[in-house]
Coordinates of N, CA and C in Angstrom, one line a residue:
M111 N -2.9 -0.7 -18.8 CA -4.1 -1.7 -17.6 C -4.0 -1.2 -16.8
A112 N -5.4 -1.2 -15.8 CA -5.5 -1.0 -14.5 C -5.4 -1.8 -13.6
L113 N -4.6 -1.9 -13.0 CA -4.0 -2.8 -12.2 C -5.1 -2.6 -11.1
I114 N -5.6 -1.6 -10.2 CA -6.7 -1.6 -9.6 C -7.5 -0.7 -9.8
R115 N -9.3 -1.1 -9.3 CA -9.7 -0.2 -9.9 C -11.4 -0.8 -8.7
T116 N -11.4 0.3 -8.2 CA -12.9 0.1 -7.2 C -14.1 1.0 -7.3
E117 N -14.9 0.4 -7.0 CA -16.3 1.1 -7.8 C -17.3 1.2 -6.6
N118 N -17.6 1.9 -6.4 CA -18.7 3.0 -5.1 C -18.2 2.2 -4.3
V119 N -17.2 1.9 -3.2 CA -16.5 1.4 -2.5 C -17.2 2.1 -0.9
Y120 N -18.3 1.1 -0.3 CA -18.4 1.3 1.2 C -17.9 0.7 2.6
K121 N -17.6 1.2 3.8 CA -17.1 0.3 4.7 C -17.8 1.1 6.1
A122 N -18.0 0.5 6.6 CA -19.2 0.9 8.0 C -18.6 -0.2 8.7
F123 N -18.5 0.9 10.2 CA -17.9 -0.4 11.5 C -19.0 0.0 12.2
N124 N -20.3 -1.1 12.4 CA -21.3 -0.7 13.4 C -22.5 0.0 12.6
D125 N -22.6 1.7 13.0 CA -23.2 2.2 12.2 C -22.7 3.5 11.8
I126 N -21.4 3.3 11.8 CA -20.4 4.3 11.3 C -20.2 4.4 10.2
N127 N -20.5 5.2 9.1 CA -19.7 5.0 7.8 C -18.4 5.6 7.6
V128 N -17.2 4.9 7.4 CA -15.9 5.1 7.3 C -15.4 5.6 5.6
L129 N -16.2 4.6 4.8 CA -15.7 4.9 3.5 C -17.2 4.9 2.5
T130 N -17.5 6.2 1.4 CA -18.8 6.6 1.3 C -19.1 6.7 -0.1
G131 N -18.2 5.5 -0.6 CA -18.3 5.6 -2.3 C -17.3 6.1 -2.8
V132 N -15.9 5.2 -2.3 CA -14.4 5.0 -3.4 C -14.7 4.7 -4.4
N133 N -14.2 5.6 -5.9 CA -13.9 5.1 -7.1 C -12.6 5.8 -7.3
I134 N -11.5 4.9 -7.4 CA -10.1 5.1 -8.0 C -10.1 4.0 -9.2
T135 N -9.1 4.2 -9.8 CA -8.5 3.5 -10.8 C -6.6 3.7 -10.5
V136 N -5.7 2.9 -10.8 CA -4.8 2.7 -10.8 C -3.7 2.4 -12.0
E137 N -3.4 2.6 -12.7 CA -3.0 2.2 -14.4 C -1.6 1.7 -13.8
Q138 N -1.1 0.6 -14.5 CA 0.0 0.1 -14.6 C 1.3 1.3 -14.8
G139 N 2.2 1.3 -14.1 CA 3.3 1.8 -13.8 C 3.1 3.2 -13.1
E140 N 2.0 3.7 -12.6 CA 1.5 4.9 -12.3 C 1.5 4.8 -10.8
V141 N 2.4 6.2 -10.3 CA 2.2 6.2 -8.5 C 1.0 7.0 -8.2
V142 N 0.5 6.3 -7.3 CA -0.8 7.0 -6.9 C -0.6 7.4 -5.2
C143 N -0.7 8.9 -4.9 CA -0.6 9.1 -3.4 C -1.8 9.7 -2.9
I144 N -2.3 8.9 -1.5 CA -3.9 9.2 -1.1 C -3.2 10.4 0.4
I145 N -3.7 11.2 0.2 CA -3.1 12.5 1.0 C -4.6 13.1 1.9
G146 N -5.1 13.5 2.9 CA -6.3 14.0 3.8 C -6.0 13.7 5.0
P147 N -6.7 14.3 5.8 CA -6.9 14.3 7.3 C -7.2 13.0 7.9
S148 N -6.4 12.9 9.1 CA -6.8 11.7 10.0 C -8.1 11.6 10.2
G149 N -8.5 10.2 9.8 CA -9.8 9.9 10.0 C -10.8 9.9 9.0
A150 N -9.5 10.5 7.6 CA -10.6 10.1 6.2 C -11.1 8.8 5.5
G151 N -10.1 8.1 6.4 CA -10.6 6.7 5.7 C -9.6 5.7 4.7
K152 N -8.7 6.6 4.9 CA -7.3 6.5 3.9 C -6.7 4.9 3.8
S153 N -6.4 5.0 5.4 CA -5.6 2.8 5.8 C -7.2 2.1 5.8
T154 N -8.2 2.4 6.1 CA -9.1 1.6 5.7 C -9.6 0.9 4.3
F155 N -9.5 2.2 3.7 CA -9.4 1.7 2.1 C -8.3 0.9 1.4
L156 N -7.3 1.3 1.5 CA -5.9 0.5 1.4 C -6.4 -0.6 1.8
R157 N -6.4 -0.9 3.1 CA -6.8 -2.5 4.1 C -8.2 -2.8 2.9
S158 N -8.9 -2.3 2.6 CA -10.1 -2.9 2.2 C -9.6 -3.5 0.7
I159 N -9.1 -2.8 -0.1 CA -8.3 -3.4 -1.7 C -7.8 -4.6 -1.6
I160 N -6.7 -4.8 -0.2 CA -5.7 -6.1 -0.4 C -7.2 -7.4 0.4
H161 N -8.3 -6.9 1.2 CA -8.8 -7.7 1.8 C -8.6 -7.9 3.1
L162 N -8.0 -7.2 3.7 CA -7.8 -7.1 5.0 C -8.5 -6.5 5.9
E163 N -9.4 -5.9 5.3 CA -11.0 -5.3 5.5 C -12.2 -6.1 4.7
K164 N -13.3 -6.2 5.0 CA -14.4 -6.6 4.2 C -15.5 -5.4 4.1
I165 N -15.5 -4.8 3.0 CA -16.0 -3.9 2.3 C -17.7 -4.6 2.8
T166 N -18.5 -3.4 2.9 CA -19.7 -3.4 3.5 C -20.5 -3.6 1.8
S167 N -19.9 -2.9 0.8 CA -20.8 -2.7 -0.6 C -19.7 -2.0 -1.5
G168 N -19.6 -2.7 -2.9 CA -18.9 -2.5 -3.9 C -18.3 -3.1 -4.7
K169 N -17.5 -3.0 -5.7 CA -16.7 -4.1 -6.3 C -15.2 -3.2 -6.4
L170 N -14.1 -4.5 -6.4 CA -13.1 -4.7 -6.7 C -12.8 -5.0 -7.7
F171 N -11.7 -4.3 -8.8 CA -11.4 -5.2 -9.7 C -9.9 -5.3 -9.1
V172 N -9.0 -6.1 -9.5 CA -7.6 -6.3 -9.5 C -7.1 -6.8 -11.2
E173 N -6.3 -6.4 -12.3 CA -5.9 -6.3 -13.5 C -6.9 -6.4 -14.3
E174 N -8.1 -5.9 -13.6 CA -9.5 -5.6 -14.5 C -10.3 -7.0 -14.7
E175 N -9.8 -7.8 -13.8 CA -10.8 -8.7 -13.2 C -11.4 -8.6 -11.7
L176 N -13.0 -9.1 -11.9 CA -13.8 -8.9 -10.8 C -12.9 -9.9 -9.6
F177 N -12.9 -8.8 -8.5 CA -12.2 -9.9 -7.3 C -12.9 -10.1 -6.5
L178 N -13.8 -8.4 -6.3 CA -15.0 -8.9 -5.5 C -16.0 -7.8 -5.6
H179 N -17.3 -8.4 -4.9 CA -18.8 -7.5 -5.5 C -19.6 -7.4 -4.0
R180 N -19.9 -6.4 -3.4 CA -20.7 -7.2 -2.0 C -21.7 -5.8 -2.3
D181 N -22.5 -6.3 -1.8 CA -23.9 -4.9 -1.6 C -24.6 -5.5 -0.3
N182 N -24.4 -4.2 0.8 CA -25.5 -4.5 2.4 C -24.9 -5.6 2.9
N183 N -23.6 -5.7 2.7 CA -22.9 -6.8 3.4 C -22.9 -8.5 3.1
E184 N -23.4 -8.5 2.3 CA -23.8 -9.9 1.4 C -22.9 -10.0 0.2
T185 N -21.9 -11.4 0.2 CA -21.1 -11.1 -1.1 C -22.1 -11.7 -2.3
I186 N -21.8 -11.0 -3.6 CA -22.4 -11.0 -4.8 C -21.8 -11.5 -5.4
F187 N -20.5 -11.7 -5.7 CA -19.5 -12.3 -6.2 C -18.1 -12.5 -5.3
Q188 N -17.6 -13.4 -5.9 CA -16.2 -13.6 -5.3 C -15.2 -14.5 -6.0
A189 N -14.2 -13.8 -6.9 CA -13.5 -14.8 -7.3 C -13.2 -16.3 -7.0
E190 N -13.5 -17.3 -7.8 CA -12.8 -18.7 -7.1 C -11.7 -18.9 -6.8
P191 N -11.7 -19.2 -5.0 CA -10.6 -19.3 -4.3 C -9.7 -19.3 -4.8
V192 N -8.6 -20.4 -5.6 CA -7.3 -20.2 -6.4 C -7.3 -18.8 -7.3
K193 N -8.1 -18.1 -8.1 CA -7.9 -17.3 -8.9 C -8.2 -15.8 -7.6
F194 N -9.0 -15.8 -6.7 CA -8.9 -15.0 -5.6 C -7.5 -14.6 -4.9
K195 N -6.6 -16.0 -4.1 CA -5.4 -16.2 -4.0 C -4.5 -15.4 -4.7
K196 N -4.6 -15.5 -5.9 CA -3.6 -15.4 -7.1 C -4.0 -13.9 -7.3
L197 N -5.0 -13.6 -7.0 CA -5.3 -12.2 -7.5 C -4.9 -11.4 -5.9
Q198 N -4.8 -11.5 -5.2 CA -4.1 -10.9 -3.8 C -3.3 -11.0 -4.0
L199 N -2.1 -12.0 -4.3 CA -0.9 -12.1 -4.2 C 0.0 -11.1 -5.0
E200 N -1.0 -10.6 -6.2 CA -0.5 -9.3 -7.0 C 0.0 -7.8 -6.1
M201 N -1.0 -7.8 -5.1 CA -0.6 -6.9 -4.0 C 0.4 -7.1 -3.0
G202 N 1.3 -6.1 -3.4 CA 2.3 -6.0 -1.6 C 1.8 -5.2 -0.9
M203 N 1.9 -5.1 0.2 CA 1.5 -4.3 1.1 C 2.6 -4.2 2.3
V204 N 2.7 -2.8 2.7 CA 4.3 -2.5 3.6 C 2.7 -1.1 4.6
F205 N 3.2 -1.8 5.8 CA 2.3 -1.1 7.1 C 2.7 -0.2 7.8
Q206 N 2.3 0.6 8.5 CA 2.7 1.6 9.7 C 3.8 0.6 10.4
S207 N 3.3 -0.2 11.1 CA 3.8 -1.0 11.8 C 4.8 -1.9 11.4
F208 N 5.8 -2.5 11.2 CA 6.5 -3.1 10.6 C 6.4 -4.8 10.4
N209 N 5.6 -5.3 11.5 CA 4.9 -6.6 11.4 C 6.4 -7.5 10.9
L210 N 6.9 -7.6 11.4 CA 8.4 -8.7 11.2 C 8.7 -9.8 11.9
F211 N 9.0 -10.9 12.1 CA 8.5 -11.7 12.8 C 9.9 -11.5 13.5
P212 N 10.1 -11.0 14.9 CA 11.2 -11.0 15.6 C 12.5 -11.9 16.4
H213 N 12.0 -12.7 15.7 CA 12.8 -14.5 16.1 C 13.3 -14.4 14.7
K214 N 13.3 -14.2 13.5 CA 14.1 -14.7 12.5 C 14.9 -13.3 11.9
T215 N 15.6 -13.6 11.4 CA 17.1 -13.4 10.7 C 16.4 -12.0 9.4
A216 N 16.9 -11.0 9.3 CA 16.4 -10.2 8.0 C 16.3 -11.1 6.5
L217 N 17.4 -11.9 6.6 CA 17.2 -13.1 5.4 C 16.2 -13.7 5.4
E218 N 16.0 -14.2 6.6 CA 14.7 -15.3 6.9 C 14.0 -14.8 6.8
N219 N 13.3 -13.3 7.0 CA 11.9 -12.7 7.0 C 11.8 -12.8 5.5
I220 N 12.5 -12.4 4.8 CA 12.1 -12.5 3.5 C 12.1 -13.7 2.8
M221 N 12.7 -14.6 3.0 CA 12.8 -16.1 2.5 C 11.6 -16.9 2.7
L222 N 10.8 -16.6 4.1 CA 9.4 -17.2 4.5 C 8.4 -17.1 3.3
A223 N 7.9 -16.4 3.2 CA 6.4 -16.6 2.4 C 6.8 -16.7 0.9
P224 N 8.3 -16.7 -0.2 CA 8.2 -17.5 -1.4 C 8.9 -18.4 -1.3
I225 N 9.1 -19.3 0.0 CA 9.2 -20.9 0.2 C 8.0 -21.5 0.4
H226 N 7.1 -20.7 1.5 CA 6.1 -21.5 2.2 C 4.5 -20.8 1.1
V227 N 4.6 -19.4 0.3 CA 3.7 -19.1 -0.7 C 3.9 -19.9 -2.0
K228 N 5.4 -19.7 -2.3 CA 5.7 -20.1 -3.9 C 6.3 -21.1 -4.0
K229 N 6.3 -21.5 -3.1 CA 7.6 -23.1 -3.3 C 8.8 -23.0 -3.8
I230 N 9.2 -21.4 -3.6 CA 10.3 -21.6 -3.9 C 11.6 -22.4 -3.6
P231 N 12.3 -23.5 -4.1 CA 13.5 -23.8 -3.5 C 14.5 -22.6 -2.1
R232 N 14.8 -23.5 -1.3 CA 15.0 -22.4 -0.3 C 16.4 -22.0 -0.7
A233 N 17.1 -22.3 -1.2 CA 18.5 -21.7 -1.8 C 18.4 -20.7 -3.0
D234 N 17.3 -20.6 -3.8 CA 16.9 -20.0 -4.7 C 16.0 -18.8 -4.1
A235 N 15.3 -19.0 -2.7 CA 15.1 -17.6 -1.8 C 15.9 -17.2 -1.5
A236 N 16.8 -17.8 -0.9 CA 18.0 -17.0 -0.2 C 18.8 -16.3 -0.9
V237 N 19.0 -16.6 -2.3 CA 19.6 -15.9 -3.5 C 18.5 -14.7 -3.5
L238 N 17.1 -14.5 -3.7 CA 16.4 -13.5 -4.0 C 16.5 -12.3 -2.6
A239 N 16.4 -13.4 -1.4 CA 16.3 -12.2 -0.6 C 17.9 -11.4 -0.5
R240 N 18.7 -12.0 -0.5 CA 20.1 -11.2 -0.6 C 19.7 -10.3 -1.9
E241 N 19.7 -10.3 -2.9 CA 19.4 -8.7 -3.9 C 18.7 -8.0 -3.3
L242 N 17.4 -8.5 -2.5 CA 16.3 -7.3 -2.1 C 17.1 -7.1 -1.2
L243 N 17.6 -7.2 0.0 CA 18.7 -6.8 1.0 C 19.5 -5.8 0.1
A244 N 20.1 -6.1 -0.8 CA 20.9 -5.2 -1.8 C 20.3 -3.6 -2.2
K245 N 18.9 -4.6 -2.7 CA 18.3 -3.4 -3.2 C 17.8 -1.9 -2.7
V246 N 17.8 -2.6 -1.3 CA 17.1 -1.5 -0.1 C 17.9 -1.3 0.7
G247 N 19.3 -1.3 0.6 CA 20.6 -0.9 1.1 C 20.9 -1.8 2.8
L248 N 20.4 -3.0 2.6 CA 20.7 -3.9 3.8 C 21.4 -5.0 3.5
A249 N 22.4 -4.8 2.9 CA 23.0 -6.3 2.0 C 24.2 -6.5 3.6
D250 N 24.4 -5.6 4.2 CA 25.1 -6.2 5.3 C 24.3 -6.8 6.7
K251 N 23.2 -6.4 6.6 CA 21.9 -7.1 7.6 C 21.6 -8.0 7.5
A252 N 22.0 -9.0 6.7 CA 21.3 -10.5 6.9 C 21.1 -11.3 7.9
D253 N 22.2 -11.3 8.7 CA 21.8 -11.9 9.6 C 21.6 -11.3 11.3
S254 N 21.4 -10.3 10.8 CA 20.5 -9.4 11.7 C 19.0 -9.7 12.1
F255 N 18.8 -9.8 13.3 CA 17.4 -9.9 13.9 C 16.7 -7.9 13.9
P256 N 15.6 -8.6 13.7 CA 14.8 -7.1 14.0 C 15.1 -6.0 15.0
S257 N 15.2 -6.6 16.0 CA 15.5 -5.8 17.4 C 16.5 -5.2 17.2
R258 N 17.7 -5.6 16.1 CA 18.9 -5.0 16.1 C 19.0 -4.1 14.8
L259 N 17.9 -3.7 14.4 CA 18.0 -2.9 13.5 C 17.0 -1.7 13.8
S260 N 17.9 -0.1 13.2 CA 16.5 1.0 13.2 C 15.6 0.9 12.7
G261 N 14.3 1.9 13.2 CA 13.1 1.9 12.5 C 13.3 1.7 11.2
G262 N 13.8 2.6 10.6 CA 14.1 3.0 9.5 C 14.7 1.7 8.6
Q263 N 15.5 1.2 9.3 CA 16.1 0.0 8.7 C 15.2 -1.4 8.4
Q264 N 14.1 -1.7 9.6 CA 13.1 -2.3 9.6 C 12.2 -1.9 8.7
Q265 N 11.9 -0.8 8.5 CA 10.5 -0.6 7.5 C 11.1 -0.8 6.1
R266 N 12.2 -0.9 5.5 CA 13.2 -1.0 4.5 C 13.3 -2.6 4.3
L267 N 13.2 -3.4 5.5 CA 13.3 -5.2 5.7 C 12.1 -5.0 5.2
A268 N 10.6 -4.4 5.7 CA 9.4 -4.6 5.4 C 9.3 -4.6 3.8
I269 N 9.8 -3.7 3.4 CA 9.7 -3.6 1.7 C 10.2 -4.6 1.2
A270 N 11.1 -4.9 1.4 CA 12.2 -5.6 0.8 C 11.6 -7.5 0.6
R271 N 10.6 -7.5 1.8 CA 10.4 -8.5 2.2 C 8.6 -8.8 1.5
A272 N 7.8 -7.4 1.2 CA 6.6 -7.3 0.6 C 7.2 -7.5 -1.3
L273 N 8.6 -7.2 -1.2 CA 9.3 -7.2 -2.4 C 9.1 -8.7 -3.2
A274 N 9.4 -9.5 -2.4 CA 9.9 -11.3 -2.8 C 8.9 -11.6 -3.1
M275 N 7.5 -11.7 -3.2 CA 6.2 -12.2 -3.7 C 6.3 -11.6 -5.0
E276 N 7.4 -10.8 -5.6 CA 6.9 -10.4 -6.7 C 5.9 -9.7 -7.8
P277 N 5.4 -8.7 -6.7 CA 4.0 -8.2 -6.9 C 4.0 -7.2 -7.9
K278 N 2.4 -7.1 -8.4 CA 2.5 -6.1 -9.5 C 2.4 -4.7 -9.2
I279 N 1.9 -4.4 -7.9 CA 1.4 -3.1 -7.5 C 1.8 -3.3 -5.9
M280 N 2.6 -2.2 -5.5 CA 2.6 -2.2 -4.1 C 2.0 -1.2 -3.7
L281 N 1.2 -1.4 -2.3 CA 0.6 -0.7 -1.2 C 1.2 -0.2 -0.3
F282 N 1.5 1.1 0.2 CA 1.9 1.8 1.2 C 0.7 2.4 2.0
D283 N 1.1 1.9 3.4 CA 0.0 2.6 4.1 C 1.1 3.4 5.3
E284 N 1.1 4.8 5.2 CA 1.7 5.6 5.8 C 3.1 4.7 6.5
P285 N 3.8 4.7 5.5 CA 5.2 3.9 6.1 C 6.2 4.2 6.6
T286 N 6.0 5.9 6.8 CA 7.4 6.6 7.7 C 6.4 7.0 9.2
S287 N 4.8 6.7 8.9 CA 4.6 7.6 10.3 C 4.8 6.9 11.6
A288 N 5.4 5.8 11.7 CA 6.0 5.3 13.2 C 7.8 5.3 13.2
L289 N 8.2 6.3 12.6 CA 9.6 6.7 12.1 C 10.2 8.0 13.1
D290 N 11.1 8.0 13.6 CA 11.8 8.9 14.2 C 11.8 10.2 12.8
P291 N 11.7 11.3 12.7 CA 11.7 12.1 11.8 C 13.4 11.8 10.9
E292 N 14.4 11.4 11.8 CA 15.8 11.6 11.1 C 15.9 10.0 10.2
L293 N 15.3 9.5 10.2 CA 15.0 7.9 9.5 C 14.0 7.8 8.3
V294 N 13.1 9.1 8.1 CA 12.0 8.7 7.0 C 12.8 9.2 6.3
G295 N 14.2 9.5 5.7 CA 14.4 10.1 4.5 C 15.1 8.8 4.2
E296 N 15.5 7.3 4.8 CA 15.9 6.6 4.6 C 15.1 5.5 3.5
V297 N 13.9 6.1 4.1 CA 12.7 4.9 3.4 C 11.9 5.4 2.4
L298 N 12.2 6.8 2.5 CA 11.7 7.6 1.2 C 12.0 7.5 -0.1
N299 N 13.5 7.2 0.2 CA 14.5 7.1 -1.1 C 14.2 6.0 -1.3
V300 N 14.6 4.8 -1.1 CA 14.0 3.5 -1.3 C 12.6 3.2 -2.0
M301 N 11.7 4.4 -1.8 CA 10.5 4.2 -2.0 C 10.6 5.2 -3.3
R302 N 11.4 6.1 -3.4 CA 11.7 6.8 -4.9 C 12.4 5.9 -5.9
Q303 N 12.9 5.3 -5.5 CA 13.6 4.2 -6.4 C 12.9 3.3 -7.1
L304 N 11.9 2.8 -6.2 CA 11.1 2.1 -6.9 C 10.1 2.4 -8.0
A305 N 9.5 3.6 -7.8 CA 8.7 4.1 -8.7 C 9.3 4.7 -9.7
E306 N 11.1 5.0 -9.4 CA 11.9 5.6 -10.8 C 12.0 4.2 -11.9
S307 N 11.9 2.8 -10.8 CA 12.1 1.7 -11.6 C 10.6 1.5 -12.2
G308 N 9.5 2.1 -12.2 CA 8.5 1.5 -13.1 C 7.2 0.9 -11.9
M309 N 7.6 0.7 -11.0 CA 6.9 -0.3 -10.4 C 5.3 0.7 -10.2
T310 N 4.2 0.0 -9.8 CA 3.0 0.6 -9.7 C 3.1 0.6 -8.2
M311 N 2.2 1.9 -7.8 CA 2.5 2.0 -6.3 C 1.0 2.8 -5.8
L312 N 0.6 2.5 -4.7 CA -0.4 3.5 -4.3 C -0.2 3.4 -2.7
V313 N 0.1 4.7 -2.3 CA 0.6 5.6 -1.3 C -0.5 6.1 -0.6
V314 N -0.8 5.8 0.7 CA -1.1 6.5 1.7 C 0.3 7.1 2.9
T315 N 0.0 8.6 2.2 CA 1.2 9.2 3.0 C 0.6 10.9 3.7
H316 N 1.8 11.2 4.5 CA 1.6 12.3 5.1 C 2.7 13.0 5.0
E317 N 3.4 12.3 4.1 CA 4.9 13.0 3.5 C 4.7 14.0 2.3
M318 N 4.6 14.9 2.6 CA 3.6 16.0 1.4 C 4.5 16.2 0.4
G319 N 6.1 15.9 0.8 CA 6.8 16.6 -0.2 C 7.1 15.7 -1.2
F320 N 7.0 14.0 -0.4 CA 7.6 12.8 -1.5 C 5.8 12.7 -1.9
A321 N 4.6 13.1 -2.0 CA 3.6 13.2 -2.7 C 3.7 13.8 -4.0
R322 N 4.1 15.3 -3.6 CA 4.6 16.0 -4.4 C 5.6 16.1 -5.9
E323 N 6.7 14.8 -5.3 CA 7.8 14.3 -6.4 C 7.4 13.5 -7.1
A324 N 6.9 12.2 -6.5 CA 7.1 11.0 -7.3 C 5.8 11.0 -7.5
A325 N 4.5 11.2 -7.3 CA 3.4 10.6 -7.7 C 2.6 11.2 -8.8
D326 N 2.3 10.5 -10.0 CA 2.0 10.9 -10.9 C 0.6 11.3 -11.0
R327 N -0.3 10.9 -9.6 CA -1.5 11.9 -9.6 C -1.7 11.8 -8.2
V328 N -2.0 12.5 -7.5 CA -2.3 12.9 -5.9 C -4.0 13.0 -5.9
L329 N -4.5 12.1 -4.6 CA -6.0 11.6 -4.3 C -6.4 12.5 -3.2
F330 N -7.0 13.3 -3.3 CA -7.2 14.0 -1.6 C -8.3 12.9 -1.1
M331 N -9.0 12.9 -0.1 CA -9.6 11.9 1.0 C -10.1 12.6 1.9
S332 N -11.6 12.8 2.1 CA -11.8 13.7 3.3 C -13.3 12.9 3.7
D333 N -13.5 12.2 4.8 CA -15.2 12.3 5.2 C -15.5 10.9 4.4
G334 N -14.2 9.9 4.3 CA -14.6 8.9 3.4 C -14.7 8.6 1.9
S335 N -14.3 9.5 1.3 CA -14.6 9.6 -0.2 C -13.2 10.4 -0.7
V336 N -13.3 10.3 -2.0 CA -12.0 11.1 -2.8 C -12.7 12.3 -3.5
T337 N -12.2 13.1 -2.9 CA -13.4 14.8 -3.1 C -12.4 15.5 -3.9
E338 N -11.3 15.2 -4.2 CA -10.4 16.0 -5.1 C -9.3 15.1 -5.5
E339 N -8.9 15.1 -7.1 CA -7.8 14.4 -7.8 C -7.2 15.2 -8.8
G340 N -6.1 15.1 -8.7 CA -5.4 15.6 -10.4 C -3.6 15.5 -10.2
A341 N -3.4 15.8 -11.0 CA -1.4 16.0 -11.1 C -0.9 17.2 -10.2
P342 N 0.3 16.6 -9.1 CA 0.8 17.1 -8.1 C 0.8 18.5 -8.1
E343 N 1.0 19.3 -9.2 CA 1.4 20.6 -9.5 C 0.1 21.4 -9.3
L344 N -1.1 20.4 -9.7 CA -2.2 21.3 -9.4 C -3.1 21.0 -8.2
I345 N -2.9 19.9 -7.7 CA -3.4 20.1 -6.5 C -2.7 20.4 -5.1
F346 N -1.2 20.8 -5.2 CA -0.5 21.5 -4.2 C -0.4 23.1 -4.7
S347 N -0.6 23.5 -5.9 CA -0.5 24.6 -6.1 C -1.8 25.1 -6.1
A348 N -3.3 24.9 -6.5 CA -3.7 25.4 -7.2 C -5.3 24.4 -6.9
P349 N -5.6 23.9 -5.8 CA -6.6 23.0 -5.7 C -8.0 23.7 -5.6
E350 N -8.9 23.2 -6.0 CA -10.4 23.7 -6.6 C -10.9 23.4 -5.2
N351 N -11.0 22.2 -4.6 CA -12.1 22.0 -3.3 C -11.4 22.6 -2.5
Q352 N -12.1 23.1 -1.2 CA -12.3 24.0 -0.2 C -11.7 23.2 0.9
R353 N -12.2 22.0 1.1 CA -11.7 21.2 2.2 C -9.9 20.5 1.7
T354 N -9.7 20.8 0.5 CA -8.3 20.0 0.2 C -7.4 21.3 0.4
K355 N -8.0 22.8 0.1 CA -7.1 24.1 0.4 C -7.0 24.1 1.8
Q356 N -7.9 24.3 2.6 CA -7.8 23.9 4.0 C -7.0 23.2 4.8
F357 N -7.2 21.7 4.1 CA -5.8 20.9 4.8 C -4.5 21.2 4.3
L358 N -4.5 21.7 2.8 CA -3.0 22.2 2.5 C -2.5 23.0 3.6
N359 N -3.7 24.4 3.5 CA -2.9 25.0 4.4 C -2.4 24.5 5.8
S360 N -3.4 23.8 6.3 CA -2.7 23.6 8.1 C -1.7 22.6 7.8
V361 N -1.1 22.0 7.1 CA 0.1 21.0 6.7 C 1.1 21.8 6.2
L362 N 0.9 22.7 5.2 CA 2.1 23.7 4.5 C 2.2 25.0 4.9
G363 N 1.0 25.5 5.3 CA 1.0 26.8 5.6 C 0.9 27.7 4.0
V364 N 0.4 27.2 3.1 CA 0.3 27.7 2.1 C -1.3 28.1 1.8

């Protein structure tokens, strides 16, 4: 089953077209990585899927249900509010910046959404939070505030917080771009473990090694649209699109 599907998604900021007809499908259990140059629209596209950006036109499907349809900035269809929120909560998102609550401990950061959104009893939310901290290698940081954590630890905490809502698909928006180079690996390792566990993932990344190793499919975006897609071994070893070749040559020297 396709967990995410988009049809002809466009997004314009004033008169500037950022997305120009994006069509993708992410199947259950699939890891899809989106690569491409800065300004290609990758992050805007990811934010549009979860409705943090309102698309100009196109259709968004979640779990094969029509989530949103817009045309020329007019909403043609939107799932009724309860259903819309339910479908939105099927998607967890990890941002470039960690967006943690600085006045809450690591444990409390994870517990907040389950308690207030899913109405889980506080004791149960604490148990879940400790399990997730252990899962991302932060079992000993439950009582630490974000300011006491390294950037890599903060991003792993952000991943645990997103997982606390038990999403069916995880969206990652360049999750390592704000990290010092020596901290990137610890976040990518957690993401690899998620991929190996069968979590469906859509990842915007500039980490070519991760895309090559962990992805089932790689999408190359340029100028607001997907211009090439395929298995990692094909995209990285024998790209067909000239723009893809130029990009890979610039970042990998191949």
